[in-house]
Amino acid sequence: NGSSLQLKAKKITSEEDDEFVKAFDTLIAESVAQRATEMTKAPAPDIAIPVHLRRNKVLSSTSLNVSNSDGDDENDPIVKNQTTMNFVVMMKKNNKLHFHNLAVPNTSEMALRLKAQEEADRQE
Amino acid sequence: FEDEEEGYCEKDLPKHACAYCGISDPAAVVMCNQTKKWFCNGRGNTSGSHIINHLVRAKCKEVTLHKDGPLGETILECYNCGCRNTFLLGFIPAKADSVVVLLCRQPCASQSALKDMNWDPSQWQPLIQDRSFLTWLVKIPSEQEQLRARQITAQMINRLEELWKENPDATIGDLEKPGIDEEPQQVLLRYEDAYQYQNIFGPLVKMEADDDRKLKESQTQDNVNVRWDMGLNKKRLAYFCLPKANEEMRLMPGDELRLRYVGDPQKPWSGVGHVVKVPNNYGEEVGIELKITQGAPVEYITNFVVEFVWKSTSFDRMQAALKTFAVDENSVSAYLYHRLLGHEGDDLVMKVTLPKRFSAPGLPELNHSQVYAVKTVLQRPLSLIQGPPGTGKTVTSATIVYHLAKQNHGQVLVCAPSNIAVDQLTEKIHKTGLKVVRLCAKSREALDSPVSFLALHNQVRNLESEPELKKLQQLKDETGELSSSDEKRYRTLKRKCESDLLKNADVICCTCVGSGDPRLSRGYQFRCILIDESTQATEPECMVPVVLGARQLILVGDHCQLGPVVMCKKAARAGLSQSLFERLVVLGIRPIRLQVQYRMHPCLSAFPSNIFYEGSLQNGVTAAERTIATLDFPWSQSDKPMFFYCSLGQEEISSSGTSYLNRQEAGMVEKIATRLLKAGIKPDQVGIITPYEGQRAFIVQHMQYSGSLNEKLYQDIEVASVDAFQGREKDFIILSCVRANEHQGIGFLNDPRRLNVALTRAKYGVIVVGNPRVLSRQPLWNHLLTYYKEQHVLVEGPLNNLKESCIQFSKPKKLVN
Ligand SMILES: [Zn+2]
Ligand SMILES: [Zn+2]
Ligand SMILES: [Zn+2]
């Protein structure tokens, strides 16, 4: 759209900006390399998907039954229109499971994949 | 509310407002755990979002989301292992359900790790994409919001981060305060007098020193594991891994590190040691020799902290030299004084008896341009010798030193900025039969070199004429300590012997900074001074030896190769990165150029000769001498051991989150390396040059994991930046250019001097891997590509079936400088 072009056109390339891009690359590379050489001893992940989240029909998001850690669902970006899709993020806080709703744009790779999957399931 | 009209209002910003631009939408901001500052996920007019800008520039890695954001107050960490390095984290979706978890890319999200079949590791996607957070996790502020917010440029961000290092509470408003961020005075071409010279260079040296100190002191490393050992000299050695040793710390042998044990508060320990081993590759160890062996907690191996002990010595010596130049009339001859300051003057020719034979005993016969150089230099008080790659600079320098010493004008002082260069020259001068002393910094005495036996401290040790010293030395070596009276006697004797040896030497060799050693300042005057690799020294560094009495000064170097490394950008911008040699060239002093190169296959020298040396390089080696007849390698033209291997793979920016590297190029490099090794080339004959640290680390890893040969072989191939290869040679060089991105230039490979160095390291063969379409936009690279094309060595396809590429080049952009 127009306004985003406006900002893009204004993007100023400078030595400091180039330095940043370089430093960013280095930081990622170092992080990855460090992990590889550290031979991190983490237990192999074995993450089960809780039953109540299984076969979570995306398009029928009204049936979602999510225990939100904050207890209030007011802010939850439950899908109300067609531009986003609802995902549930599994998290651990103090070793307790928590679930959060997260609106992911329909155009994101993750959403597209899941939709394709659902489509395929329906065909069967 | 008068400010309202101006759109942006400084007051009343909540605590979680972006510290750069002031945006405070809870869904669009992230807190840096380390500094507790908040930043937004908008990028304004920079190449990354504000939070990423901060994390990268301040070297922070962990973040927390805002309590009013979609996920509530959350520290982002790996669901499985708890890793909090944001740059390693990403989401992985369940195969069939709309459920996601946050996992680190290694090991937790790797293909083999995930047990539960419900997750799809191939779908892992990093939290940070296109240098901002995933927009559905942290919102991007709207265009409206961004335009209304404080407009902050990359320069301002940079300055603000710098300011925070001194004062964490500084705000963007502080940037406008006077005194902050004033640009220093630029270096000049000509100076009125040495006071003006000192007034300009003094502050630059100080800035560089401050930067160096800040950088080094910030490099504390926690959680270090130590491997203890004992040296042959009975000194305690400690080995450990320091991931930042190469790139950030630029650790050098002789640097001091402090090692602290923090595992048990009851048993605190800390000890200082000199670096005796620096790592060549990632994951290799740093080694230090402790100053005090006793008491080291060798029973522990974990819970150590390593800190850098910064020393101002070299910078102090430069400042002292600037001062000496300003106040001491005798520091240099009147003639040199004026020439160095750029005052007009005639070329002076001195009356000397020229030697009958110009080649020196013990050294190779000189060629015509070398003889010309020696002859000319001997008759002039000031000369520049330009030695392009492989032209026998060291032999020429050593020969000059030989004749200078034989003219009996006193001792000759020989310097170079780096210890390696000093050692190389020392070795050659020693071959002429002159009495040479190599003066080392005390901190480097433990290091071995090919000329260790010439080092002053070793010559003192081996002195037969002083039996008492020998006895004390033996006692000290055996027991580690002497009684205080013995120690005193030992020191007096040692000092006397050192002084005798120095006085009796024909030639004294040391680094430029090393010539500021107090052992030389006591009454020494050197009429003749030769500085090798002088184009890699900053001007004040060069002045350290010069002010020791120069009457005849010879600067050797090549201003068409890399210049001195200056860490402080401000000082570099002000001109500190220009060498004295370069300035003298600009002033109109013509360097004498050595013209016959003995390193490269004639095919390899043609391009650099034409582009960087006006076509003046001649070949002292034939193609046959630089061809390994039995080598089974698929050169696309059998008589030309070079090709440009086209890689069209775009840099990966997509879901894999590896925008920093070029996998395809790394794969091509590995295949070439493997093929060379299979053909019987030894790993140490091969050098891989790549300008980006990211690609460097990736190639090292990739070769070991994907290469079909023994891992160890690949580990012994040196993979490094251009700068690390300056002054050295390899039989084969593979150059991976990497940056195949539309938006960025070719980075620092568009510095002609860097390209020159990269192309002139190899003796037998050069393979360049890169994307011609992108590279050809740079005029210099366009030349290079056109040359390769004309030679029919611009190729593509599998390595064992290379075909000439018909790829169209891009139009080169106009040269900016
Ligand atoms: Zn931070
Ligand atoms: Zn911001
Ligand atoms: Zn993990």
Tab-separated table of C-alpha atoms in Angstrom, chain B residues 172-324:
chain	number	residue	atom	x	y	z
B	172	ILE	CA	17.810	10.694	23.145
B	173	GLY	CA	17.662	14.318	24.232
B	174	ASP	CA	21.200	13.984	25.549
B	175	LEU	CA	22.447	13.449	22.024
B	176	GLU	CA	21.942	17.115	21.312
B	177	LYS	CA	23.935	18.320	24.268
B	178	PRO	CA	27.084	20.115	23.241
B	179	GLY	CA	30.339	18.291	23.653
B	180	ILE	CA	28.802	14.957	22.913
B	181	ASP	CA	29.779	13.399	19.707
B	182	GLU	CA	31.926	16.171	18.377
B	183	GLU	CA	33.864	15.093	15.365
B	184	PRO	CA	37.616	15.265	15.884
B	185	GLN	CA	39.806	17.340	13.653
B	186	GLN	CA	40.716	15.694	10.358
B	187	VAL	CA	44.286	14.722	9.639
B	188	LEU	CA	46.031	16.979	7.142
B	189	LEU	CA	48.332	16.466	4.243
B	190	ARG	CA	50.750	19.106	5.407
B	191	TYR	CA	51.406	20.428	8.896
B	192	GLU	CA	52.834	23.750	9.896
B	193	ASP	CA	54.966	22.227	12.603
B	194	ALA	CA	55.213	19.199	14.837
B	195	TYR	CA	53.020	20.858	17.468
B	196	GLN	CA	50.134	21.036	15.060
B	197	TYR	CA	50.921	17.460	14.114
B	198	GLN	CA	50.733	16.377	17.736
B	199	ASN	CA	47.563	18.380	18.320
B	200	ILE	CA	45.806	16.533	15.554
B	201	PHE	CA	47.080	13.026	16.088
B	202	GLY	CA	47.088	13.091	19.893
B	203	PRO	CA	43.286	13.181	20.238
B	204	LEU	CA	42.875	10.483	17.581
B	205	VAL	CA	45.222	8.151	19.416
B	206	LYS	CA	43.308	8.836	22.606
B	207	MET	CA	39.994	8.034	20.952
B	208	GLU	CA	41.354	4.798	19.582
B	209	ALA	CA	42.737	3.924	23.013
B	210	ASP	CA	39.413	4.631	24.715
B	211	ASP	CA	37.546	2.535	22.198
B	212	ASP	CA	39.983	-0.300	22.498
B	213	ARG	CA	39.757	-0.242	26.282
B	214	LYS	CA	35.958	-0.183	26.281
B	215	LEU	CA	35.785	-3.009	23.808
B	216	LYS	CA	38.277	-5.212	25.587
B	217	GLU	CA	36.922	-4.585	29.051
B	218	SER	CA	33.402	-5.365	27.957
B	219	GLN	CA	34.434	-8.835	26.936
B	220	THR	CA	33.992	-10.574	30.271
B	221	GLN	CA	33.120	-14.198	29.769
B	222	ASP	CA	31.243	-16.192	32.423
B	223	ASN	CA	30.867	-19.907	32.886
B	224	VAL	CA	34.230	-20.771	31.499
B	225	ASN	CA	35.629	-24.271	31.872
B	226	VAL	CA	39.363	-24.528	32.339
B	227	ARG	CA	41.765	-27.254	31.326
B	228	TRP	CA	44.961	-27.045	33.381
B	229	ASP	CA	48.402	-27.937	32.162
B	230	MET	CA	52.035	-27.361	33.028
B	231	GLY	CA	54.542	-25.809	30.627
B	232	LEU	CA	58.091	-27.051	30.089
B	233	ASN	CA	59.242	-24.024	32.058
B	234	LYS	CA	57.192	-25.294	35.031
B	235	LYS	CA	54.726	-22.480	34.631
B	236	ARG	CA	51.040	-23.156	35.018
B	237	LEU	CA	49.014	-23.091	31.838
B	238	ALA	CA	45.251	-22.694	31.576
B	239	TYR	CA	43.254	-23.485	28.439
B	240	PHE	CA	39.655	-22.492	27.773
B	241	CYS	CA	37.241	-21.596	24.986
B	242	LEU	CA	36.404	-17.952	24.339
B	243	PRO	CA	33.885	-17.673	21.539
B	244	LYS	CA	34.682	-14.028	20.913
B	245	ALA	CA	38.457	-14.370	20.929
B	246	ASN	CA	38.955	-13.790	17.223
B	247	GLU	CA	36.409	-11.425	15.871
B	248	GLU	CA	35.576	-9.182	18.751
B	249	MET	CA	38.520	-9.311	21.079
B	250	ARG	CA	41.180	-9.633	18.394
B	251	LEU	CA	43.154	-11.513	20.972
B	252	MET	CA	46.880	-11.556	20.336
B	253	PRO	CA	49.639	-13.612	21.890
B	254	GLY	CA	51.043	-11.627	24.768
B	255	ASP	CA	47.736	-10.029	25.716
B	256	GLU	CA	46.846	-10.339	29.367
B	257	LEU	CA	43.769	-12.096	30.632
B	258	ARG	CA	42.564	-12.397	34.197
B	259	LEU	CA	41.100	-15.727	35.213
B	260	ARG	CA	38.848	-15.792	38.285
B	261	TYR	CA	37.391	-18.732	40.129
B	262	VAL	CA	33.866	-17.954	41.320
B	263	GLY	CA	32.595	-21.433	42.139
B	264	ASP	CA	33.139	-21.316	45.865
B	265	PRO	CA	32.851	-18.022	47.759
B	266	GLN	CA	35.091	-19.489	50.452
B	267	LYS	CA	37.897	-20.026	48.012
B	268	PRO	CA	38.127	-16.979	45.812
B	269	TRP	CA	41.039	-16.926	43.426
B	270	SER	CA	42.149	-14.793	40.554
B	271	GLY	CA	45.295	-14.812	38.497
B	272	VAL	CA	46.657	-12.965	35.486
B	273	GLY	CA	48.325	-14.663	32.571
B	274	HIS	CA	49.700	-13.921	29.130
B	275	VAL	CA	48.049	-15.403	26.125
B	276	VAL	CA	50.375	-18.019	24.658
B	277	LYS	CA	47.947	-19.547	22.201
B	278	VAL	CA	45.143	-17.960	20.204
B	279	PRO	CA	42.520	-20.071	18.486
B	280	ASN	CA	42.576	-20.354	14.711
B	281	ASN	CA	39.182	-21.851	14.358
B	282	TYR	CA	35.908	-21.690	16.127
B	283	GLY	CA	35.806	-23.828	19.237
B	284	GLU	CA	39.563	-23.972	19.621
B	285	GLU	CA	41.085	-23.035	22.932
B	286	VAL	CA	42.865	-19.956	24.148
B	287	GLY	CA	45.915	-20.711	26.250
B	288	ILE	CA	47.412	-18.501	28.938
B	289	GLU	CA	50.529	-18.854	31.043
B	290	LEU	CA	49.894	-17.680	34.584
B	291	LYS	CA	52.291	-15.140	36.026
B	292	ILE	CA	52.136	-16.860	39.396
B	293	THR	CA	51.991	-20.612	39.283
B	294	GLN	CA	51.433	-21.165	42.969
B	295	GLY	CA	47.924	-21.266	44.329
B	296	ALA	CA	46.098	-21.862	41.066
B	297	PRO	CA	42.949	-23.873	41.851
B	298	VAL	CA	43.841	-26.741	39.555
B	299	GLU	CA	41.392	-29.023	41.330
B	300	TYR	CA	38.519	-27.101	39.723
B	301	ILE	CA	37.595	-27.005	36.100
B	302	THR	CA	34.250	-25.207	36.045
B	303	ASN	CA	32.955	-21.840	37.233
B	304	PHE	CA	35.649	-19.542	35.974
B	305	VAL	CA	35.326	-16.017	34.664
B	306	VAL	CA	37.714	-14.541	32.124
B	307	GLU	CA	38.380	-10.818	31.816
B	308	PHE	CA	40.649	-8.834	29.592
B	309	VAL	CA	43.380	-6.823	31.282
B	310	TRP	CA	43.746	-3.766	29.139
B	311	LYS	CA	47.095	-2.055	28.910
B	312	SER	CA	47.662	1.423	27.614
B	313	THR	CA	51.343	0.831	26.824
B	314	SER	CA	51.207	1.015	23.044
B	315	PHE	CA	49.005	4.094	23.030
B	316	ASP	CA	51.204	5.774	25.654
B	317	ARG	CA	54.198	5.155	23.469
B	318	MET	CA	52.529	6.720	20.454
B	319	GLN	CA	51.617	9.778	22.492
B	320	ALA	CA	55.166	9.979	23.789
B	321	ALA	CA	56.503	9.781	20.238
B	322	LEU	CA	54.225	12.603	19.089
B	323	LYS	CA	55.473	14.682	21.962
B	324	THR	CA	59.121	13.887	21.320
